[in-house]
């Protein structure tokens, strides 16, 4: 029986989209820093037949950063892609997959992420705050002050900083520093941490012991600090919602 | 006598239309 003619896959074919979904889930599942990424476009796909029902696939994907931290239990489909005006971050990925008897597995991935150019953001949105360096002094000061404020006013586990995920500074008309950061709960209360913070150890590496905070400091015209933290272990299911779409119970301190 | 050479009229012959572009695919959100 002659072999069926090889038909190249299109980037929007269902088979390509299925492979891209597996790849994006793999990338997010194996990332330990930053945010989950969502598929924006399949740039290219190449299929190399290996035998009956056995193909190697090479995918090139264009991804966009979402608002969900990689430690967040929120499923990717419920994560909002960051808008252009938030100063979007793009991920370019090359993925090698195998499709064997209909089952797709990831063999290798290589990704690079980069923020959109500041010039592009300013051109379309002159007043939008731009992403700034995560180790900027104003950013680290804001995060430290926010976490201290949260810990000092909240009963429960003392929270430790895991990583700063994003930061933006706006200079006009007000001077505002905005930062997002991931936290881990420790075995100390805030009160215990006051005496000996070095003795506080992160709780077991379980998703429920992590959380995510946003902090905003205004230094001009008036001074203000606001912090919001969501602990992933403190999710409260809404009565009429399925478990997967439950909402966070945020704690806010001003 | 000078005879005119026949020139393929791509836009008039449907069988010579370019195949649809397979890649890249559609942009789901926005392109940076």
Tab-separated table of C-alpha atoms in Angstrom:
chain	number	residue	atom	x	y	z
A	1	UNK	CA	0.000	0.000	0.000
A	2	UNK	CA	1.581	3.307	-0.942
A	3	UNK	CA	2.185	5.688	1.941
A	4	UNK	CA	-0.243	8.564	2.286
A	5	UNK	CA	1.210	11.782	0.871
A	6	UNK	CA	2.749	13.958	3.576
A	7	UNK	CA	0.626	17.051	4.141
A	8	UNK	CA	2.381	19.886	5.998
A	9	UNK	CA	0.600	21.156	9.095
A	10	UNK	CA	-0.721	24.691	9.230
A	11	UNK	CA	-0.051	26.785	12.308
A	12	UNK	CA	-3.774	27.079	13.036
A	13	UNK	CA	-4.583	23.404	12.466
A	14	UNK	CA	-6.163	21.651	15.453
A	15	UNK	CA	-3.181	19.287	15.668
A	16	UNK	CA	-0.790	22.250	15.908
A	17	UNK	CA	-2.964	23.908	18.554
A	18	UNK	CA	-3.067	20.690	20.567
A	19	UNK	CA	0.733	20.479	20.447
A	20	UNK	CA	1.021	24.145	21.452
A	21	UNK	CA	-1.284	23.606	24.433
A	22	UNK	CA	0.843	20.708	25.665
A	23	UNK	CA	3.975	22.817	25.195
A	24	UNK	CA	2.614	25.883	27.046
A	25	UNK	CA	1.416	23.754	29.966
A	26	UNK	CA	4.821	22.090	30.121
A	27	UNK	CA	6.650	25.434	30.081
A	28	UNK	CA	4.461	26.912	32.834
A	29	UNK	CA	4.631	23.731	34.895
A	30	UNK	CA	8.421	23.650	34.797
A	31	UNK	CA	8.977	27.351	35.490
A	32	UNK	CA	9.836	28.386	39.056
A	33	UNK	CA	10.073	32.146	38.590
A	34	UNK	CA	7.920	34.941	37.257
A	35	UNK	CA	4.525	34.581	35.678
A	36	UNK	CA	2.581	32.062	33.663
A	37	UNK	CA	2.650	32.642	29.930
A	38	UNK	CA	-0.260	32.260	27.512
A	39	UNK	CA	-0.139	31.384	23.833
A	40	UNK	CA	-0.276	34.391	21.531
A	41	UNK	CA	0.669	32.887	18.177
A	42	UNK	CA	2.077	29.722	16.686
A	43	UNK	CA	4.927	31.110	14.608
A	44	UNK	CA	5.945	27.889	12.897
A	45	UNK	CA	5.548	24.125	13.013
A	46	UNK	CA	7.600	21.450	11.330
A	47	UNK	CA	6.774	17.755	11.430
A	48	UNK	CA	9.414	15.078	10.833
A	49	UNK	CA	7.862	11.618	10.368
A	50	UNK	CA	9.702	8.862	12.258
A	51	UNK	CA	7.471	5.897	11.452
A	52	UNK	CA	3.844	4.804	11.663
A	53	UNK	CA	2.007	7.021	14.181
A	54	UNK	CA	5.311	8.492	15.301
A	55	UNK	CA	6.247	12.080	14.490
A	56	UNK	CA	8.707	14.584	15.880
A	57	UNK	CA	7.316	18.122	15.918
A	58	UNK	CA	9.277	21.359	16.106
A	59	UNK	CA	7.207	24.297	17.318
A	60	UNK	CA	7.991	27.990	17.494
A	61	UNK	CA	5.662	29.826	19.846
A	62	UNK	CA	5.050	33.441	20.700
A	63	UNK	CA	3.775	33.757	24.285
A	64	UNK	CA	2.575	36.659	26.410
A	65	UNK	CA	2.945	37.155	30.145
A	66	UNK	CA	-0.211	36.818	32.258
A	67	UNK	CA	-1.028	38.242	35.683
A	68	UNK	CA	-0.772	34.816	37.353
A	69	UNK	CA	2.448	34.000	39.146
A	70	UNK	CA	3.811	30.540	38.343
A	71	UNK	CA	3.075	29.512	41.943
A	72	UNK	CA	-0.580	30.532	41.631
A	73	UNK	CA	-3.072	27.646	41.527
A	74	UNK	CA	-5.264	29.579	39.082
A	75	UNK	CA	-5.564	27.575	35.852
A	76	UNK	CA	-3.987	29.260	32.851
A	77	UNK	CA	-7.329	29.701	31.091
A	78	UNK	CA	-8.427	31.969	33.963
A	79	UNK	CA	-5.236	34.054	33.884
A	80	UNK	CA	-5.520	37.462	32.213
A	81	UNK	CA	-2.878	38.304	29.632
A	82	UNK	CA	-1.170	41.569	30.533
A	83	UNK	CA	-2.238	44.402	28.321
A	84	UNK	CA	0.053	46.376	26.080
A	85	UNK	CA	-0.302	49.401	28.382
A	86	UNK	CA	0.983	47.378	31.372
A	87	UNK	CA	4.250	47.093	29.430
A	88	UNK	CA	3.816	43.583	28.108
A	89	UNK	CA	6.434	40.855	28.255
A	90	UNK	CA	6.786	38.405	25.397
A	91	UNK	CA	8.218	34.890	25.417
A	92	UNK	CA	9.760	33.247	22.368
A	93	UNK	CA	10.001	29.479	22.628
A	94	UNK	CA	11.377	26.650	20.495
A	95	UNK	CA	9.920	23.303	21.488
A	96	UNK	CA	10.617	19.763	20.342
A	97	UNK	CA	7.771	17.292	20.851
A	98	UNK	CA	6.975	13.728	19.987
A	99	UNK	CA	3.564	12.534	18.897
A	100	UNK	CA	3.447	8.775	19.383
A	101	UNK	CA	0.170	6.923	18.852
A	102	UNK	CA	-1.678	10.197	19.291
A	103	UNK	CA	-0.016	11.127	22.576
A	104	UNK	CA	2.070	14.310	22.595
A	105	UNK	CA	5.054	14.643	24.929
A	106	UNK	CA	7.591	17.446	25.239
A	107	UNK	CA	11.201	16.456	24.587
A	108	UNK	CA	12.938	19.836	24.873
A	109	UNK	CA	12.195	23.532	25.277
A	110	UNK	CA	14.196	26.723	24.896
A	111	UNK	CA	12.590	30.053	25.800
A	112	UNK	CA	13.646	33.670	26.008
A	113	UNK	CA	11.490	36.454	27.383
A	114	UNK	CA	11.795	40.182	26.845
A	115	UNK	CA	9.736	43.231	27.648
A	116	UNK	CA	8.209	45.255	24.862
A	117	UNK	CA	10.374	48.215	23.911
A	118	UNK	CA	9.833	51.295	26.077
A	119	UNK	CA	9.686	53.438	22.940
A	120	UNK	CA	6.718	51.436	21.629
A	121	UNK	CA	4.838	51.771	24.916
A	122	UNK	CA	5.535	55.503	25.223
A	123	UNK	CA	4.560	56.098	21.616
A	124	UNK	CA	1.123	54.574	22.085
A	125	UNK	CA	0.628	55.474	25.733
A	126	UNK	CA	2.769	58.433	26.846
A	127	UNK	CA	1.434	58.348	30.426
A	128	UNK	CA	1.823	54.616	31.029
A	129	UNK	CA	4.417	53.684	33.666
A	130	UNK	CA	7.268	51.587	32.271
A	131	UNK	CA	8.781	48.441	33.708
A	132	UNK	CA	11.799	49.135	35.831
A	133	UNK	CA	14.685	47.065	37.107
A	134	UNK	CA	13.718	44.627	39.878
A	135	UNK	CA	16.742	45.630	41.942
A	136	UNK	CA	16.057	49.349	41.686
A	137	UNK	CA	16.483	50.887	45.158
A	138	UNK	CA	13.036	52.465	45.125
A	139	UNK	CA	11.519	49.100	44.228
A	140	UNK	CA	13.308	47.101	46.913
A	141	UNK	CA	12.491	49.805	49.482
A	142	UNK	CA	8.823	49.649	48.528
A	143	UNK	CA	8.713	45.854	48.759
A	144	UNK	CA	10.478	45.774	52.129
A	145	UNK	CA	8.226	48.477	53.575
A	146	UNK	CA	5.106	46.786	52.211
A	147	UNK	CA	6.005	43.359	53.568
A	148	UNK	CA	6.921	44.817	56.972
A	149	UNK	CA	3.610	46.667	57.064
A	150	UNK	CA	1.705	43.539	56.121
A	151	UNK	CA	3.488	41.351	58.662
A	152	UNK	CA	3.138	43.876	61.470
A	153	UNK	CA	-0.607	44.271	60.996
A	154	UNK	CA	-1.644	40.722	60.168
A	155	UNK	CA	-2.086	37.792	62.517
A	156	UNK	CA	-0.911	34.488	61.136
A	157	UNK	CA	2.276	33.232	59.625
A	158	UNK	CA	5.155	35.632	59.067
A	159	UNK	CA	5.654	36.079	55.330
A	160	UNK	CA	9.060	35.991	53.701
A	161	UNK	CA	9.901	37.501	50.329
A	162	UNK	CA	10.438	34.910	47.614
A	163	UNK	CA	10.977	37.128	44.592
A	164	UNK	CA	9.978	40.429	43.059
A	165	UNK	CA	8.114	39.695	39.823
A	166	UNK	CA	7.497	43.107	38.314
A	167	UNK	CA	7.963	46.771	39.127
A	168	UNK	CA	6.948	50.056	37.555
A	169	UNK	CA	7.714	53.647	38.470
A	170	UNK	CA	5.614	56.612	37.473
A	171	UNK	CA	7.149	60.070	37.878
A	172	UNK	CA	4.396	62.441	36.790
A	173	UNK	CA	1.934	63.790	37.883
A	174	UNK	CA	2.674	61.839	41.087
A	175	UNK	CA	5.706	59.791	42.044
A	176	UNK	CA	4.403	56.240	42.373
A	177	UNK	CA	6.321	52.987	42.753
A	178	UNK	CA	4.347	49.817	42.036
A	179	UNK	CA	5.741	46.339	42.682
A	180	UNK	CA	4.492	42.762	42.625
A	181	UNK	CA	6.178	40.031	44.638
A	182	UNK	CA	5.770	36.408	45.659
A	183	UNK	CA	5.923	35.405	49.323
A	184	UNK	CA	6.257	32.230	51.368
A	185	UNK	CA	4.689	31.585	54.761
A	186	UNK	CA	7.082	30.652	57.559
A	187	UNK	CA	6.776	28.690	60.788
A	188	UNK	CA	6.869	31.969	62.777
A	189	UNK	CA	4.168	34.359	63.747
A	190	UNK	CA	4.852	38.022	63.051
A	191	UNK	CA	5.409	38.459	66.797
A	192	UNK	CA	7.979	35.635	66.948
A	193	UNK	CA	9.750	37.037	63.903
A	194	UNK	CA	10.294	40.341	65.710
A	195	UNK	CA	12.577	38.600	68.222
A	196	UNK	CA	14.553	36.391	65.870
A	197	UNK	CA	13.692	36.595	62.196
A	198	UNK	CA	16.638	34.355	61.253
A	199	UNK	CA	14.988	31.458	63.041
A	200	UNK	CA	11.912	31.643	60.812
A	201	UNK	CA	11.915	28.848	58.243
A	202	UNK	CA	9.661	28.573	55.199
A	203	UNK	CA	6.843	26.049	55.626
A	204	UNK	CA	6.938	22.886	53.477
A	205	UNK	CA	7.220	23.449	49.736
A	206	UNK	CA	3.472	23.268	49.209
A	207	UNK	CA	1.537	25.590	46.942
A	208	UNK	CA	-0.797	26.528	49.815
A	209	UNK	CA	2.136	28.068	51.695
A	210	UNK	CA	2.847	30.619	48.979
A	211	UNK	CA	1.217	33.905	48.190
A	212	UNK	CA	1.388	36.971	46.016
A	213	UNK	CA	1.436	40.649	46.987
A	214	UNK	CA	1.161	43.994	45.271
A	215	UNK	CA	2.586	47.145	46.798
A	216	UNK	CA	2.192	50.791	45.888
A	217	UNK	CA	4.051	53.680	47.436
A	218	UNK	CA	3.309	57.285	46.663
A	219	UNK	CA	6.007	59.745	47.685
A	220	UNK	CA	4.700	62.872	46.015
A	221	UNK	CA	2.491	64.911	46.469
A	222	UNK	CA	1.630	62.997	49.674
A	223	UNK	CA	3.135	59.858	51.172
A	224	UNK	CA	1.159	56.640	51.138
A	225	UNK	CA	1.813	52.893	51.213
A	226	UNK	CA	-0.678	50.246	50.181
A	227	UNK	CA	-0.162	46.498	50.177
A	228	UNK	CA	-2.433	43.655	49.124
A	229	UNK	CA	-1.533	40.012	49.683
A	230	UNK	CA	-3.303	36.868	48.550
A	231	UNK	CA	-2.253	33.645	50.221
A	232	UNK	CA	-2.881	30.689	47.963
A	233	UNK	CA	-3.719	28.505	50.947
A	234	UNK	CA	-6.452	30.878	52.022
A	235	UNK	CA	-8.678	30.513	49.017
A	236	UNK	CA	-12.388	30.592	49.771
A	237	UNK	CA	-14.615	28.718	47.339
A	238	UNK	CA	-17.670	30.682	46.330
A	239	UNK	CA	-20.874	28.735	47.055
A	240	UNK	CA	-22.103	28.696	43.474
A	241	UNK	CA	-18.792	28.242	41.747
A	242	UNK	CA	-16.976	25.038	40.907
A	243	UNK	CA	-13.762	24.384	42.807
A	244	UNK	CA	-11.523	25.373	39.897
A	245	UNK	CA	-12.945	28.883	39.597
A	246	UNK	CA	-12.899	29.755	43.272
A	247	UNK	CA	-11.699	33.236	44.155
A	248	UNK	CA	-8.953	34.468	46.396
A	249	UNK	CA	-9.680	36.131	49.698
A	250	UNK	CA	-7.302	39.076	49.616
A	251	UNK	CA	-6.030	40.896	52.644
A	252	UNK	CA	-5.439	44.574	52.088
A	253	UNK	CA	-3.611	47.028	54.304
A	254	UNK	CA	-3.248	50.727	53.720
B	1	UNK	CA	6.599	38.282	-38.976
B	2	UNK	CA	6.938	38.896	-35.232
B	3	UNK	CA	4.739	36.738	-33.020
B	4	UNK	CA	3.874	37.786	-29.491
B	5	UNK	CA	4.982	35.347	-26.820
B	6	UNK	CA	2.256	33.972	-24.613
B	7	UNK	CA	2.520	35.226	-21.016
B	8	UNK	CA	0.846	33.409	-18.131
B	9	UNK	CA	-1.922	35.499	-16.647
B	10	UNK	CA	-1.695	34.399	-12.981
B	11	UNK	CA	-4.580	36.528	-11.874
B	12	UNK	CA	-6.818	35.136	-14.582
B	13	UNK	CA	-5.982	31.467	-14.085
B	14	UNK	CA	-7.408	30.081	-10.826
B	15	UNK	CA	-5.185	26.980	-10.851
B	16	UNK	CA	-2.112	29.218	-10.477
B	17	UNK	CA	-3.328	31.005	-7.323
B	18	UNK	CA	-0.803	30.755	-4.451
B	19	UNK	CA	-1.667	28.171	-1.780
B	20	UNK	CA	-2.921	29.573	1.548
B	21	UNK	CA	-0.164	30.618	3.935
B	22	UNK	CA	0.280	27.882	6.542
B	23	UNK	CA	2.325	29.868	9.076
B	24	UNK	CA	2.496	31.941	11.173
B	25	UNK	CA	-0.903	31.398	12.760
B	26	UNK	CA	-3.419	33.880	14.072
B	27	UNK	CA	-2.537	36.409	16.761
B	28	UNK	CA	-4.698	35.692	19.817
B	29	UNK	CA	-4.016	38.868	21.789
B	30	UNK	CA	-1.706	41.461	20.233
B	31	UNK	CA	1.623	41.471	18.476
B	32	UNK	CA	4.596	43.142	20.108
